[in-house]
XYZ file of C-alpha atoms in Angstrom:
751
model
C 103.097 115.609 137.235
C 105.063 118.076 135.065
C 108.440 116.597 136.592
C 107.788 113.175 135.110
C 106.625 114.537 131.866
C 109.838 116.659 131.575
C 111.722 113.681 132.218
C 110.216 111.686 129.641
C 110.554 114.121 127.279
C 113.891 115.488 128.045
C 115.840 112.270 129.126
C 119.268 113.795 129.379
C 118.111 116.546 131.519
C 116.643 114.038 133.920
C 119.872 111.880 133.788
C 121.933 114.863 134.473
C 120.012 115.864 137.636
C 120.209 112.737 139.379
C 124.037 112.520 138.157
C 124.736 115.757 139.850
C 123.523 114.264 143.201
C 125.578 110.844 142.544
C 128.663 112.903 141.733
C 128.322 115.151 144.662
C 127.692 112.099 146.819
C 130.942 110.285 145.535
C 133.108 113.504 145.869
C 131.801 113.867 149.615
C 132.602 110.212 150.411
C 136.206 110.388 151.097
C 135.989 113.374 153.432
C 133.619 111.498 155.623
C 135.006 110.512 159.176
C 134.448 107.125 160.856
C 133.278 106.787 164.248
C 131.394 104.440 166.608
C 128.725 107.262 167.756
C 128.171 110.710 166.548
C 130.132 113.473 168.258
C 128.209 114.765 171.134
C 129.354 118.204 173.022
C 128.563 117.258 176.611
C 127.496 120.508 178.567
C 129.818 119.930 181.207
C 132.974 122.041 182.865
C 135.491 120.920 185.101
C 137.756 123.017 187.023
C 140.756 121.269 188.709
C 142.782 123.221 191.238
C 145.858 121.725 192.989
C 147.659 122.865 196.312
C 150.406 120.481 197.028
C 150.411 119.013 200.769
C 146.864 120.612 201.551
C 144.350 118.327 203.450
C 141.151 117.498 202.131
C 139.429 119.859 204.720
C 141.551 122.964 203.554
C 141.044 121.996 199.988
C 137.153 122.229 200.649
C 137.327 125.551 202.505
C 139.840 127.375 200.977
C 139.414 126.580 197.209
C 136.220 124.268 196.482
C 133.636 126.706 198.505
C 135.199 129.670 197.118
C 135.009 128.484 193.271
C 131.395 126.887 193.944
C 130.129 130.371 195.068
C 131.672 132.085 192.172
C 130.246 129.729 189.455
C 126.985 129.195 190.795
C 125.698 132.642 189.525
C 126.292 131.654 185.994
C 123.417 131.533 183.435
C 122.374 127.741 182.587
C 123.877 126.084 185.483
C 121.958 122.832 186.002
C 124.151 121.047 188.795
C 127.200 121.462 190.459
C 129.350 118.633 192.170
C 132.679 118.727 193.812
C 135.357 116.489 195.443
C 138.253 117.720 197.943
C 141.157 115.298 198.200
C 144.602 115.641 199.631
C 146.177 118.599 197.347
C 143.255 118.533 194.665
C 140.105 120.131 194.379
C 137.582 119.006 191.266
C 134.555 120.856 190.408
C 132.198 119.646 187.933
C 129.674 121.987 186.349
C 126.679 120.587 184.428
C 124.870 123.087 182.160
C 121.370 122.879 180.467
C 121.778 120.862 177.212
C 120.708 124.071 175.256
C 123.637 126.158 176.604
C 126.433 126.925 174.324
C 129.510 125.052 175.834
C 132.230 127.178 174.466
C 130.609 130.275 175.811
C 129.977 128.763 179.156
C 133.527 127.627 179.519
C 134.468 131.515 179.107
C 131.886 132.441 181.854
C 133.602 129.927 184.167
C 136.684 131.529 183.438
C 135.725 134.918 183.971
C 134.121 133.934 187.262
C 137.143 132.171 188.642
C 139.492 134.879 187.442
C 137.394 137.606 189.860
C 137.939 135.302 192.944
C 141.685 134.456 192.230
C 143.021 136.921 194.545
C 140.800 135.211 197.498
C 142.484 131.896 196.722
C 145.719 130.713 198.419
C 148.650 132.094 196.781
C 150.626 129.049 196.282
C 147.873 127.163 194.414
C 148.616 125.953 190.844
C 146.393 127.847 188.347
C 142.803 126.337 188.113
C 142.405 124.279 185.080
C 139.154 125.018 183.248
C 138.325 122.738 180.437
C 135.265 121.387 178.913
C 134.377 117.549 178.547
C 135.407 116.717 175.300
C 134.413 113.190 173.975
C 137.555 113.227 171.717
C 139.614 113.633 174.949
C 139.500 109.993 175.655
C 142.695 108.194 174.183
C 141.987 106.311 170.961
C 145.128 104.172 171.467
C 146.655 102.994 174.658
C 150.353 102.523 174.044
C 153.626 101.626 175.571
C 157.414 101.628 175.358
C 158.867 98.522 176.956
C 162.006 96.421 176.942
C 165.125 95.186 178.890
C 165.921 98.717 179.516
C 165.936 100.648 182.942
C 162.639 102.789 183.849
C 165.322 105.727 183.512
C 166.219 104.960 179.789
C 162.680 103.998 178.565
C 161.524 107.173 180.410
C 164.104 109.538 178.787
C 163.833 108.090 175.225
C 159.698 108.280 175.510
C 159.750 112.040 176.733
C 162.577 113.412 174.487
C 162.293 111.399 171.385
C 159.150 109.303 171.078
C 156.701 111.628 172.169
C 157.736 114.456 169.583
C 157.615 111.772 166.928
C 153.866 110.713 167.468
C 152.995 114.340 168.084
C 154.055 114.929 164.374
C 151.415 112.820 163.053
C 148.541 114.612 161.316
C 145.273 114.388 163.368
C 147.198 113.572 166.731
C 146.218 116.198 169.137
C 148.146 115.283 172.454
C 150.232 112.284 173.752
C 149.733 111.596 177.597
C 152.795 109.814 179.344
C 152.157 107.534 182.332
C 155.095 106.081 184.597
C 157.552 108.448 183.685
C 160.725 108.425 186.110
C 162.814 111.219 184.418
C 166.402 112.195 185.438
C 166.413 114.350 188.279
C 169.207 115.721 190.590
C 168.769 114.695 194.012
C 170.625 116.501 196.682
C 170.788 114.184 200.141
C 171.447 116.218 203.518
C 172.962 114.760 206.303
C 171.292 116.706 209.398
C 174.019 116.182 211.830
C 176.547 118.022 209.737
C 173.886 120.638 208.986
C 173.697 121.290 212.662
C 177.400 121.368 213.109
C 177.860 123.822 210.489
C 175.256 125.624 211.482
C 173.386 125.556 208.144
C 169.514 125.928 207.752
C 167.115 124.762 205.484
C 166.469 128.295 204.024
C 170.361 128.647 203.387
C 169.970 125.674 200.891
C 167.135 127.011 199.072
C 168.558 130.207 198.743
C 171.932 129.144 197.600
C 170.348 126.675 195.004
C 167.839 129.596 193.690
C 170.601 131.989 193.569
C 173.401 130.111 192.183
C 172.021 127.609 189.699
C 170.236 129.933 187.411
C 170.743 131.247 183.692
C 169.369 134.911 182.958
C 169.737 137.218 179.742
C 172.553 139.956 180.384
C 171.138 142.504 177.997
C 172.482 143.983 174.546
C 175.829 145.211 173.392
C 175.763 147.583 170.638
C 178.798 148.777 168.578
C 178.950 150.879 165.256
C 178.855 147.738 163.082
C 177.558 144.864 165.194
C 175.226 143.945 167.904
C 175.789 141.272 170.618
C 173.338 139.657 173.246
C 174.740 138.868 176.703
C 173.439 135.873 178.543
C 174.778 135.026 181.849
C 175.534 131.070 182.150
C 174.967 130.256 185.686
C 173.558 126.980 185.456
C 175.563 123.800 186.743
C 176.677 121.679 183.728
C 177.875 118.639 185.610
C 176.540 116.563 188.794
C 179.683 117.193 190.581
C 179.422 120.786 190.457
C 176.878 120.842 192.802
C 178.967 119.400 195.660
C 181.134 122.390 195.080
C 178.269 124.970 195.652
C 179.068 127.176 198.759
C 175.951 127.059 201.070
C 177.229 129.590 203.653
C 180.558 130.034 205.949
C 181.342 128.796 209.065
C 184.200 130.617 211.335
C 185.362 132.276 208.038
C 185.482 128.974 205.881
C 183.130 128.348 203.185
C 180.499 125.416 203.508
C 180.010 123.265 200.365
C 177.245 120.829 199.449
C 179.896 117.798 200.032
C 180.444 119.069 203.635
C 176.713 118.644 204.606
C 175.454 115.779 202.246
C 175.843 114.853 198.400
C 174.416 115.352 195.077
C 172.973 112.186 192.970
C 172.398 111.614 189.544
C 168.935 110.135 190.086
C 165.334 109.887 188.963
C 162.162 111.274 190.082
C 160.191 109.942 192.937
C 158.307 106.692 192.231
C 154.562 107.651 191.972
C 153.520 105.496 189.101
C 154.272 102.142 187.658
C 153.493 100.818 184.243
C 153.838 97.477 182.861
C 152.828 95.166 179.626
C 152.459 91.878 180.044
C 154.675 91.796 183.442
C 157.358 93.706 181.359
C 158.475 97.427 183.087
C 157.261 100.046 180.657
C 156.393 103.874 179.988
C 152.831 104.261 179.031
C 151.252 106.582 176.561
C 147.938 107.495 175.361
C 147.069 108.853 171.972
C 144.425 111.828 171.725
C 143.160 112.815 168.335
C 142.305 116.387 167.103
C 138.508 117.347 168.100
C 136.498 116.078 165.164
C 139.108 114.316 163.280
C 138.242 110.613 161.817
C 139.323 108.177 164.584
C 140.064 105.224 162.307
C 142.229 107.434 159.914
C 144.353 108.963 162.742
C 144.725 105.559 164.542
C 145.994 104.129 161.147
C 148.570 107.060 160.680
C 149.870 106.442 164.100
C 149.947 102.630 163.631
C 152.155 103.100 160.392
C 154.395 105.506 162.157
C 154.689 102.819 164.978
C 155.818 100.383 162.515
C 158.595 102.870 161.271
C 159.540 103.724 164.911
C 159.920 100.001 165.870
C 162.640 99.689 163.209
C 164.619 102.836 164.340
C 164.435 102.072 168.272
C 167.396 101.221 170.197
C 168.167 97.661 170.823
C 165.997 96.151 173.555
C 163.139 98.708 173.291
C 159.762 98.162 171.472
C 156.464 100.058 171.131
C 153.524 97.797 171.927
C 149.888 98.626 171.327
C 147.749 97.769 174.540
C 144.397 99.079 173.131
C 143.256 100.343 169.615
C 139.800 101.529 169.704
C 139.637 102.039 165.706
C 139.434 98.013 165.530
C 136.134 97.700 167.323
C 134.859 100.806 165.180
C 136.009 99.335 161.976
C 134.244 95.942 163.016
C 130.872 97.736 163.797
C 130.898 99.932 160.573
C 131.852 96.679 158.350
C 129.342 94.669 159.939
C 126.475 97.323 159.378
C 128.033 97.817 155.840
C 127.654 93.852 155.151
C 123.796 93.970 156.420
C 123.358 96.972 154.089
C 124.568 95.208 151.284
C 122.541 91.991 152.017
C 119.587 93.954 152.573
C 119.796 95.711 149.511
C 120.326 92.446 147.477
C 117.240 90.759 148.962
C 115.228 93.764 148.627
C 116.141 93.732 144.612
C 115.619 90.242 144.689
C 112.218 90.226 146.081
C 111.096 92.782 143.559
C 112.127 90.474 140.806
C 110.149 87.613 142.551
C 106.974 89.697 142.372
C 107.271 91.479 138.985
C 108.875 88.509 137.219
C 110.588 90.997 134.817
C 114.311 91.660 134.945
C 113.970 95.197 133.180
C 111.424 96.399 135.521
C 113.693 95.095 138.626
C 116.603 96.965 137.249
C 114.799 100.123 136.575
C 113.472 100.028 140.469
C 116.754 99.015 141.815
C 118.483 101.932 140.675
C 116.686 104.011 143.143
C 118.695 102.223 145.827
C 122.425 103.215 144.871
C 121.295 106.519 143.730
C 119.808 107.455 146.916
C 122.352 105.928 149.346
C 125.389 107.591 147.369
C 123.454 111.039 147.408
C 122.944 110.755 150.902
C 126.825 110.813 151.547
C 126.580 114.606 150.445
C 124.250 115.527 153.192
C 126.291 113.304 155.832
C 129.504 115.287 154.416
C 127.765 118.862 154.288
C 126.224 118.649 158.110
C 129.489 117.138 159.587
C 128.117 113.825 160.106
C 130.210 110.753 160.071
C 129.923 107.100 159.183
C 128.610 105.833 162.712
C 126.585 103.354 163.993
C 123.500 105.811 163.828
C 123.871 106.866 160.167
C 124.667 103.379 158.971
C 121.672 102.242 160.779
C 119.465 104.760 159.134
C 120.956 103.674 155.800
C 120.310 100.285 156.503
C 116.672 100.803 157.466
C 116.277 103.080 154.478
C 117.167 100.253 152.342
C 113.235 98.982 152.257
C 112.017 102.409 152.142
C 114.116 103.712 149.179
C 113.097 101.417 146.661
C 108.980 101.490 147.557
C 108.385 104.678 145.530
C 110.093 103.332 142.528
C 108.277 99.912 142.770
C 104.951 101.978 142.746
C 105.676 103.943 139.975
C 107.111 101.012 137.861
C 104.370 98.503 138.734
C 101.829 101.201 137.430
C 103.641 101.791 134.456
C 103.916 98.043 133.583
C 100.437 97.507 134.244
C 99.503 99.982 131.721
C 101.864 98.437 129.070
C 100.506 95.094 129.645
C 97.115 96.568 128.761
C 98.411 97.704 125.438
C 99.640 101.318 126.188
C 102.683 102.561 124.598
C 105.710 102.697 127.032
C 106.432 106.309 126.386
C 102.660 107.279 127.102
C 102.500 104.667 130.122
C 105.466 106.395 131.642
C 103.727 109.706 131.883
C 100.292 108.855 132.350
C 101.021 106.170 135.081
C 103.317 108.602 136.902
C 100.713 111.275 137.020
C 98.071 108.871 137.969
C 100.059 107.264 140.897
C 102.388 110.258 141.695
C 100.248 111.918 144.331
C 100.042 108.518 146.196
C 103.664 108.308 145.939
C 104.410 111.516 147.351
C 101.916 111.031 150.125
C 103.976 107.664 151.148
C 107.156 109.511 151.038
C 105.928 112.540 153.361
C 104.268 110.153 155.617
C 107.918 108.584 156.373
C 109.107 112.333 156.606
C 106.612 113.148 158.991
C 107.628 110.113 161.319
C 111.107 110.623 161.363
C 111.912 114.435 161.025
C 110.612 115.009 164.703
C 113.018 112.595 165.869
C 115.721 115.176 164.940
C 114.128 117.604 167.275
C 114.311 115.289 170.100
C 115.245 116.802 173.545
C 118.172 115.850 175.633
C 121.398 113.617 174.876
C 119.303 111.085 173.244
C 117.996 113.612 170.725
C 121.767 114.430 169.927
C 122.554 110.969 168.925
C 119.419 110.449 166.912
C 119.773 113.784 165.005
C 122.284 111.987 162.437
C 119.953 109.017 162.396
C 116.874 111.038 161.652
C 118.307 113.552 158.836
C 120.013 110.621 156.995
C 116.700 108.728 156.555
C 114.632 111.737 155.748
C 116.967 112.920 152.970
C 117.483 109.368 151.667
C 113.743 109.053 151.251
C 113.400 112.397 149.721
C 116.131 111.516 146.912
C 114.194 108.474 146.303
C 110.963 110.204 145.697
C 112.942 112.354 143.066
C 114.178 109.296 141.399
C 110.949 107.751 141.257
C 109.463 110.887 139.694
C 112.265 111.611 137.219
C 114.610 108.655 136.490
C 112.217 105.760 136.885
C 109.323 106.935 134.235
C 112.109 108.122 132.254
C 114.189 104.558 132.218
C 110.568 102.893 131.718
C 109.684 105.041 128.516
C 113.009 104.002 127.078
C 113.745 100.200 128.400
C 110.377 98.828 128.762
C 109.077 97.085 125.406
C 105.347 97.074 124.194
C 103.371 94.390 125.323
C 102.370 93.413 121.844
C 105.841 93.665 120.386
C 107.261 91.614 123.097
C 105.314 88.709 122.194
C 107.634 86.139 120.263
C 107.024 85.343 116.656
C 106.204 81.576 116.200
C 107.130 81.666 112.522
C 110.890 83.192 113.255
C 112.222 81.039 115.986
C 115.495 82.692 116.351
C 114.652 86.256 115.973
C 117.734 87.506 117.987
C 120.285 85.651 115.635
C 121.606 83.897 118.588
C 120.390 80.470 117.824
C 118.333 78.513 120.417
C 119.680 80.407 123.605
C 117.079 82.934 123.537
C 114.495 80.308 123.348
C 115.733 78.292 126.071
C 116.002 81.248 128.487
C 112.452 82.510 127.543
C 111.233 78.615 128.470
C 113.021 78.995 131.736
C 111.581 82.562 132.435
C 108.384 81.352 131.366
C 108.267 78.297 133.577
C 109.714 80.383 136.649
C 106.650 82.929 135.857
C 104.204 80.178 135.761
C 105.455 78.567 139.155
C 105.497 82.050 140.778
C 102.315 82.958 139.594
C 100.690 79.681 141.070
C 102.168 80.516 144.173
C 100.609 83.966 144.253
C 97.265 82.549 143.492
C 97.551 80.595 146.699
C 98.538 83.293 148.565
C 95.844 85.598 147.086
C 93.227 82.775 148.020
C 94.439 82.412 151.526
C 94.140 86.268 151.952
C 90.843 86.509 150.532
C 89.677 84.053 153.306
C 91.174 86.059 155.949
C 89.963 89.517 154.650
C 86.477 87.817 154.466
C 86.648 86.436 157.915
C 87.827 89.890 159.250
C 84.888 91.695 157.536
C 82.500 89.432 158.929
C 83.444 89.670 162.451
C 84.628 93.025 162.865
C 83.993 93.447 166.406
C 86.011 90.426 167.021
C 88.853 91.833 165.258
C 88.826 94.908 166.950
C 88.836 93.392 170.191
C 91.711 91.219 169.109
C 93.572 93.925 168.118
C 92.981 96.003 171.200
C 94.214 93.081 173.222
C 97.626 92.711 171.141
C 97.902 96.375 171.801
C 97.569 96.477 175.426
C 99.916 93.220 175.811
C 102.252 94.965 173.559
C 102.427 98.099 175.857
C 102.641 95.701 179.037
C 105.640 94.051 177.324
C 107.253 97.149 176.728
C 106.811 98.491 180.123
C 107.517 95.272 182.191
C 109.162 93.015 179.896
C 111.876 95.144 177.726
C 115.046 95.977 179.358
C 115.865 99.575 178.921
C 119.630 101.290 178.919
C 121.502 104.101 177.079
C 124.136 101.704 175.221
C 123.774 98.232 175.063
C 127.038 96.059 176.282
C 128.963 95.034 173.355
C 132.039 92.443 173.141
C 134.788 94.928 172.223
C 137.542 92.495 172.710
C 139.156 94.295 175.538
C 138.023 96.151 178.906
C 139.328 97.539 181.883
C 139.591 96.496 185.724
C 139.981 99.574 188.212
C 141.910 98.514 191.278
C 142.044 100.508 194.803
C 144.280 99.751 197.796
C 143.879 100.891 201.426
C 144.643 104.672 201.188
C 147.489 104.470 203.703
C 149.584 101.889 201.644
C 153.005 103.083 200.210
C 153.607 103.119 196.720
C 155.876 99.860 196.962
C 153.223 98.138 198.915
C 150.645 99.117 196.594
C 152.530 97.691 193.554
C 153.164 94.282 195.286
C 149.317 94.313 196.432
C 148.335 95.115 192.693
C 150.957 92.397 191.254
C 149.028 89.552 192.791
C 145.809 90.914 190.959
C 148.068 91.127 187.626
C 149.158 87.505 187.879
C 145.667 86.376 188.601
C 144.191 88.228 185.244
C 147.371 86.819 183.406
C 146.758 83.379 184.126
C 143.159 83.401 182.411
C 143.807 81.799 179.018
C 141.439 84.031 177.083
C 143.138 87.152 178.134
C 146.342 87.687 175.627
C 147.623 91.292 176.904
C 147.773 92.970 180.008
C 148.570 96.718 180.415
C 149.035 97.572 183.978
C 149.115 101.235 185.306
C 149.336 102.335 188.749
C 149.256 105.862 190.053
C 146.514 106.475 187.269
C 144.703 109.900 188.044
C 147.168 110.830 190.498
C 146.448 108.535 193.374
C 149.326 106.166 194.364
C 147.007 103.759 195.574
C 144.789 103.352 192.633
C 145.463 101.471 189.437
C 143.954 100.045 186.353
C 144.662 97.252 184.045
C 143.564 97.136 180.241
C 143.360 93.617 179.341
C 143.346 92.429 175.646
C 141.233 89.417 174.844
C 141.836 86.748 172.128
C 139.448 87.120 168.764
C 135.820 86.391 169.511
C 135.871 83.491 167.325
C 138.812 81.754 169.272
C 137.492 81.813 172.514
C 134.355 80.212 174.139
C 133.666 82.867 176.833
C 132.115 85.880 176.343
C 133.432 89.350 177.495
C 130.874 89.579 180.095
C 131.798 86.280 181.316
C 135.416 86.884 181.718
C 134.400 90.352 183.491
C 132.716 88.046 185.923
C 135.400 85.562 186.377
C 137.841 88.594 186.979
C 135.679 89.856 189.741
C 135.432 86.458 191.522
C 139.125 85.704 191.153
C 140.564 89.312 192.416
C 138.046 89.502 195.223
C 139.660 86.671 196.830
C 142.813 89.367 197.531
C 141.772 90.796 201.151
C 141.239 94.524 201.207
C 141.323 94.926 197.407
C 138.294 96.943 195.937
C 138.012 95.785 192.136
C 135.614 96.479 189.435
C 135.507 95.159 185.905
C 134.021 97.584 183.269
C 133.615 97.959 179.546
C 135.747 100.753 177.904
C 133.834 103.884 177.127
C 132.145 103.974 173.674
C 130.897 107.686 173.821
C 133.965 109.286 175.004
C 134.433 112.127 177.241
C 136.331 109.863 179.965
C 133.011 109.040 181.476
C 132.855 105.545 183.409
C 130.537 102.796 182.099
C 128.526 102.971 185.275
C 124.953 102.699 184.790
C 123.701 103.609 188.101
C 124.978 106.436 190.518
C 123.442 107.807 193.638
C 124.209 111.052 195.387
C 124.088 110.968 199.224
C 123.965 114.426 200.805
C 123.811 116.233 204.279
C 125.369 118.482 206.617
C 127.077 116.203 208.803
C 130.180 114.375 207.408
C 130.448 111.571 210.241
C 126.722 110.860 209.408
C 127.274 110.740 205.761
C 130.215 108.589 206.031
C 128.158 106.128 208.245
C 124.930 106.127 205.826
C 127.076 105.677 202.664
C 128.755 102.722 204.327
C 125.437 100.937 205.124
C 123.835 101.631 201.895
C 126.970 100.433 200.019
C 126.585 97.133 202.058
C 122.954 96.764 201.356
C 123.582 97.476 197.701
C 126.258 94.925 197.411
C 123.613 92.176 198.635
C 121.346 92.830 196.120
C 121.334 90.310 193.031
C 122.515 91.714 189.622
C 124.213 94.474 191.280
C 128.296 94.546 191.158
C 131.263 96.907 191.648
C 129.521 98.856 194.501
C 132.141 101.938 195.139
C 131.732 105.135 196.857
C 133.662 108.620 196.393
C 133.937 108.731 200.224
C 137.818 108.285 201.116
C 138.925 107.786 204.667
C 141.498 110.272 205.640
C 145.261 109.418 205.276
C 147.357 108.853 208.122
C 149.188 112.132 209.192
C 151.719 113.810 211.464
C 150.632 117.243 212.720
C 153.094 119.917 213.840
C 152.037 122.417 216.209
C 154.379 125.385 216.619
C 154.941 127.119 220.110
C 154.631 130.542 218.887
C 155.899 132.181 221.925
C 159.249 130.267 221.947
C 159.547 130.590 218.037
C 159.285 134.433 218.583
C 161.879 134.497 221.277
C 164.224 132.386 218.732
C 163.413 134.887 215.779
C 161.706 132.146 213.833
C 158.483 132.732 212.129
C 155.921 130.116 211.092
C 156.524 130.510 207.404
C 160.356 129.380 208.111
C 159.339 126.427 210.057
C 156.967 125.162 207.489
C 159.722 125.871 204.594
C 162.178 123.817 206.468
C 160.140 120.930 207.368
C 159.069 120.617 203.754
C 162.356 120.735 202.293
C 163.843 118.375 204.990
C 160.962 115.740 204.829
């Protein structure tokens, strides 16, 4: 045990080695992020393609099938799922966990680019992104007030968004419920017929007359000028003077066949906060940044912004993910501190010596603070997994020091000098200490190599425990014997001299303390003797009835296995009372935007009537579907309400299902990220016949809804939206000199 011997002989060297680890931990601490769970890169890539006005069947055949066939040949693809809705194709590609997700995204882009020429020309470019846990907004906010939606939208888009994007750590600001200013031209079809103006004439005039282009460059001997053609209209009335065509030699202007209006974008989404019209926005952090730190910066900026907003406007926070993270981490930190205190107290009770207790206790802060260096070096964060590892390690970190100091103290009590005992006792027990520590390492290190998503979560947990116990081993073989050799007193010299009652020169205080310690030591010793007596009888019984003990142990083992298999519930992430949850709503597919708004308003009023719910953020049209909406409800603090979050979710389901035709689900906000819904069970029903699939899906959903314990049964199968189909008589169109594209463009414009 040269390490212990060197530490005793060179105490400054041992102190500096351990102090270096502590300093590294202290320096690393500020740079460690705070999050709820470790950041996991899910091996999933999504491809979103839009083609305005296309039916689901067209999207499926012309877009989805083409892209699926191209990406199916990529190495490492585990599964491909897709959905085709009106004007939108969404394809989700899941890769094997070992596949590098960044390289997988590049492969997907290459494959899609190869078949781009085979896709319809007028689609928007396919949007290819990987599922990023940091893509979920950490803050849901809104701008509300007694202003019009147009004023709120203009201020949020032109001023507020830019102010928030400048904040350090903010990745993106997503806006909902915007209705920006828009010039709308209303046409009179009868006047168009009278002046013989076609839809294409209007399109051509607007595209040719309302335009701004560069005009080149003029160079002189001494100066250079750029030329810019200012062809855009600067005032709304100017549109009314735009010449569309000529009729009988006279110009036909917009005002002759209609009018231009300073209006707003079409109403496709609605946002309200506590019943007040608003514009919503979600704050996304930059990937890998500290959630709590970014949220704090945003909230500080919001406080400043609220002081400078125009009268009648206010920025509100509907959901703050950092609050739940802080509560969770602070709770774990509290238990970590309490656990450390009780561990030290337990050592004192058994060792009955303040010096030995303090020497042993040094291993706790040294090991924990040193572990911060590893957490920072590996890019880990303070999350539930790393904090759980530190909490679990409290009982393990001090074990090595206890074994060493107890053996040293035993030899000191037997008359050996502290310096000699520190070296001899550590060498005597060193191999056992190393065996104990490496046994723990052997248990936890394989956890870091677990496969699957679970393994990714427990990687930080396992490495944190391993590093912490290795540091505790180093402390027990260096700092503990060194401190024992200095601070422990010889057993003979520590005995009081009866002839000198006040050896310390502090009167009778020392004597009183010694009497108290002596009495407490005698009491504890008496209790230990009783415990030893009971243990001796139990041990004697076990040795006398070995077969019975083995049979009993086997029975307990079998019962434990049965309890795990049949008695314990299993889930990935346990439900937690976050103080807020999400309600998803869906109205019939063919309802108009205004009809859906009135439909959902009933649900909003139901939810607002629940006393425990303090805030309601309403968002209709979320995800691009006008018949869908969500509400994020904020609850009163847990200490101020009698009902739990699960009880309130159940109550909301019961209340909202009284509204005929409304599909509703209440679920927790995702704590893992990546925009994943908190749905524990999903089934995939497959087949070639779409009609049969629809029938089977309806029957299976109805049966599942009857099963006890199952709520919020939903399907991805949507009925087709009612539509008008226009069939063109090609012969007549040809006789009139009109092609199909012209007819389609005219209908699209006029409708």
